[in-house]
GROMACS .gro file of C-alpha atoms in nm:
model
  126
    1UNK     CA    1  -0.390   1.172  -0.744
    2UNK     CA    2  -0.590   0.861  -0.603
    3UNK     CA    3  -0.310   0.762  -0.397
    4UNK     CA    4  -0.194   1.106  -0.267
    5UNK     CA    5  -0.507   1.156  -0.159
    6UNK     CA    6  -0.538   0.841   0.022
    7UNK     CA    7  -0.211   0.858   0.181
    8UNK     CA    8  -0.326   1.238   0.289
    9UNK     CA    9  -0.625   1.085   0.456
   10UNK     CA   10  -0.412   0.792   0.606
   11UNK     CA   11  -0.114   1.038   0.746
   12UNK     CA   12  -0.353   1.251   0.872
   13UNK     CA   13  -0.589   0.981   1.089
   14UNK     CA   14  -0.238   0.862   1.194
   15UNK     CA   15  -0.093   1.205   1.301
   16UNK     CA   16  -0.468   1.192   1.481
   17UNK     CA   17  -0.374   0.831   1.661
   18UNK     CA   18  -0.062   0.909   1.779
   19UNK     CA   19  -0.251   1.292   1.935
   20UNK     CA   20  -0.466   1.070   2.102
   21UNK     CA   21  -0.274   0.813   2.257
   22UNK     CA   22  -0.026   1.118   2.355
   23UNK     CA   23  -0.288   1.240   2.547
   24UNK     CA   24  -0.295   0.963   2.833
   25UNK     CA   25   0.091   0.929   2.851
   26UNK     CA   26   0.301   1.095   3.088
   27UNK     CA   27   0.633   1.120   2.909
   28UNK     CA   28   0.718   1.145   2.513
   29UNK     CA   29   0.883   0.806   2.520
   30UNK     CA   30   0.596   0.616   2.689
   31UNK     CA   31   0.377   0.818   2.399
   32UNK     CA   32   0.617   0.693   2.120
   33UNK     CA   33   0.661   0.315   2.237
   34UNK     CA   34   0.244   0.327   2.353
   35UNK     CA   35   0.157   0.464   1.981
   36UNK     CA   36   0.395   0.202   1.770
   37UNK     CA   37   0.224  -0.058   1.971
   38UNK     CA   38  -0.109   0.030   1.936
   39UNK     CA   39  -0.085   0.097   1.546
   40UNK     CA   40   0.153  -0.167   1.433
   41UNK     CA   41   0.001  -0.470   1.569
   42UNK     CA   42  -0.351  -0.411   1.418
   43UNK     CA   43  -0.206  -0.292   1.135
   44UNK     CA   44  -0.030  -0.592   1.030
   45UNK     CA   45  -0.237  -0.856   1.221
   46UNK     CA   46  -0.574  -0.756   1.069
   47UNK     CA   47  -0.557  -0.504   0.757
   48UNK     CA   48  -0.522  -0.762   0.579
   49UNK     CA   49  -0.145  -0.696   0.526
   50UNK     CA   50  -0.058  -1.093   0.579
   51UNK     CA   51  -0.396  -1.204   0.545
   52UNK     CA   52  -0.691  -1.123   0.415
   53UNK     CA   53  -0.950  -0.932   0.627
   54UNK     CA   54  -1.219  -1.168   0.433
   55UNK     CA   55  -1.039  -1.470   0.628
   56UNK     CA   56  -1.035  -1.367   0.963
   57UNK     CA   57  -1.307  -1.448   1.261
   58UNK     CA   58  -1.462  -1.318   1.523
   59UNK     CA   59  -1.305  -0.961   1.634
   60UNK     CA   60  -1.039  -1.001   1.445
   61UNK     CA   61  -1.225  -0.936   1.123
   62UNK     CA   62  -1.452  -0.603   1.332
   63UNK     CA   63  -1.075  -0.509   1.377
   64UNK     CA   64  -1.013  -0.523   1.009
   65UNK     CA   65  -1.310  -0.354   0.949
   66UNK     CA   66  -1.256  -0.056   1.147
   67UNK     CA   67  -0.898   0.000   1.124
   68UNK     CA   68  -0.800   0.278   0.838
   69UNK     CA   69  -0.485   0.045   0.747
   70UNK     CA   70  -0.722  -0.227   0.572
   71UNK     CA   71  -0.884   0.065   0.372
   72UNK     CA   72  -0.582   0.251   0.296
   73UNK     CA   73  -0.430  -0.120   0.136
   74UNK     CA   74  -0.690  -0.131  -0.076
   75UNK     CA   75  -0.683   0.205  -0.197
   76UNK     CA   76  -0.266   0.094  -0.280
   77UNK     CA   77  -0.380  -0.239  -0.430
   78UNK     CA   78  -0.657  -0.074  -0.655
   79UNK     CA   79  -0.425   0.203  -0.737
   80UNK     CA   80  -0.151  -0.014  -0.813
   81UNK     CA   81  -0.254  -0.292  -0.949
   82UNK     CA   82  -0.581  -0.210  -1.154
   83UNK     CA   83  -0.534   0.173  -1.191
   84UNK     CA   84  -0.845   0.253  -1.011
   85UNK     CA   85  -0.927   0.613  -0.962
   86UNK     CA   86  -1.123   0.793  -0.678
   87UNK     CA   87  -1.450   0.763  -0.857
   88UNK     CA   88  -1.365   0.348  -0.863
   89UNK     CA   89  -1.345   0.298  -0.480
   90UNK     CA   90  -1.538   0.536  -0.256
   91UNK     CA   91  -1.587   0.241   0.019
   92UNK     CA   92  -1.220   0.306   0.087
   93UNK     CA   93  -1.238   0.686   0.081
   94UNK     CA   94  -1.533   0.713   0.330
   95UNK     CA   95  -1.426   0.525   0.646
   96UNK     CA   96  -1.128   0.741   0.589
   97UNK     CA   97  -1.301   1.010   0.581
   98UNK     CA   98  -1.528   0.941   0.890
   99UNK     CA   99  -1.241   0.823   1.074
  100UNK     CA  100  -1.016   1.149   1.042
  101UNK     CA  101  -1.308   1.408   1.242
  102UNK     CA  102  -1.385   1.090   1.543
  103UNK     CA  103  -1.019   1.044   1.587
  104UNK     CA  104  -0.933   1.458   1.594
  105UNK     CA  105  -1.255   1.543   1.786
  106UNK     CA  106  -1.117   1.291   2.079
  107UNK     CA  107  -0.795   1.405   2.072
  108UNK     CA  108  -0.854   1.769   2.104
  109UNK     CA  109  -1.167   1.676   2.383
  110UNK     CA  110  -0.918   1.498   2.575
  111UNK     CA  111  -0.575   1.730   2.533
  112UNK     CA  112  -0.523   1.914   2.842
  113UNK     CA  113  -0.436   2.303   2.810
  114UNK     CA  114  -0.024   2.280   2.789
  115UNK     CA  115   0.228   2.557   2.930
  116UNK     CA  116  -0.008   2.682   3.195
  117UNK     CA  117  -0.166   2.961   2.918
  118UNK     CA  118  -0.530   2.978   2.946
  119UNK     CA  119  -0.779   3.242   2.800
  120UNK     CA  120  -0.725   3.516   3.070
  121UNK     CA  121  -0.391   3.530   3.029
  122UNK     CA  122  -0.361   3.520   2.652
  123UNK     CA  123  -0.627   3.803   2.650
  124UNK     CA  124  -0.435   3.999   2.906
  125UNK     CA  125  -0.071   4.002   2.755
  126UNK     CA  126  -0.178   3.982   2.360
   0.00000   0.00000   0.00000
């Protein structure tokens, strides 16, 4: 249950990434190639993936900090390893948590009305 619910959370911020970097490209590709870029990197570089986020320096470890991936590990690794429940890490669950409303509140300010339907005509016709 622990870790469907933090994979929920995690797929969901994700889904909420990829929105939001789709929102400044021009074509699907460029939205594909811009999103892997900007979530893989981070992901594996500070999340603490390869190394811990305790290790790194500087903005690499405000990175860690802030990205969901770092949370979402230790949600796996307490899951996993220790059979932690929800109850045992709510420091993971709550950045998620924040994250998911910030990251889907810029993505729908920032989406642009698509297909050329706006309120007039959807009153109108429907």
């Amino acid at each position: 249950m622990t870790l469907s619910l933090g994979a929920l959370l995690y797929i969901t911020i994700a889904t909420g990434m990829g929105l939001l970097i789709s929102c400044f490209m021009k074509s699907q590709i460029a939205a594909i190639f811009g999103t892997s870029i900007i979530t893989l990197i981070p992901a594996t570089q500070f999340s603490g993936m390869i190394d811990p986020v305790s290790s790194l320096e500087g903005i690499g470890k405000w990175i860690g900090h802030i990205y969901p991936t770092s949370h979402f590990l230790t949600i796996t690794r307490g899951t996993f390893s220790k059979g932690l429940n929800l109850f045992d890490l709510p420091w993971s669950f709550i950045p998620l948590l924040i994250t998911i409303p910030i990251v889907i509140g810029l993505s729908v300010f920032f989406l642009k009305k698509a297909g050329g339907l706006n309120v007039a005509y959807r009153t109108k016709y429907f």
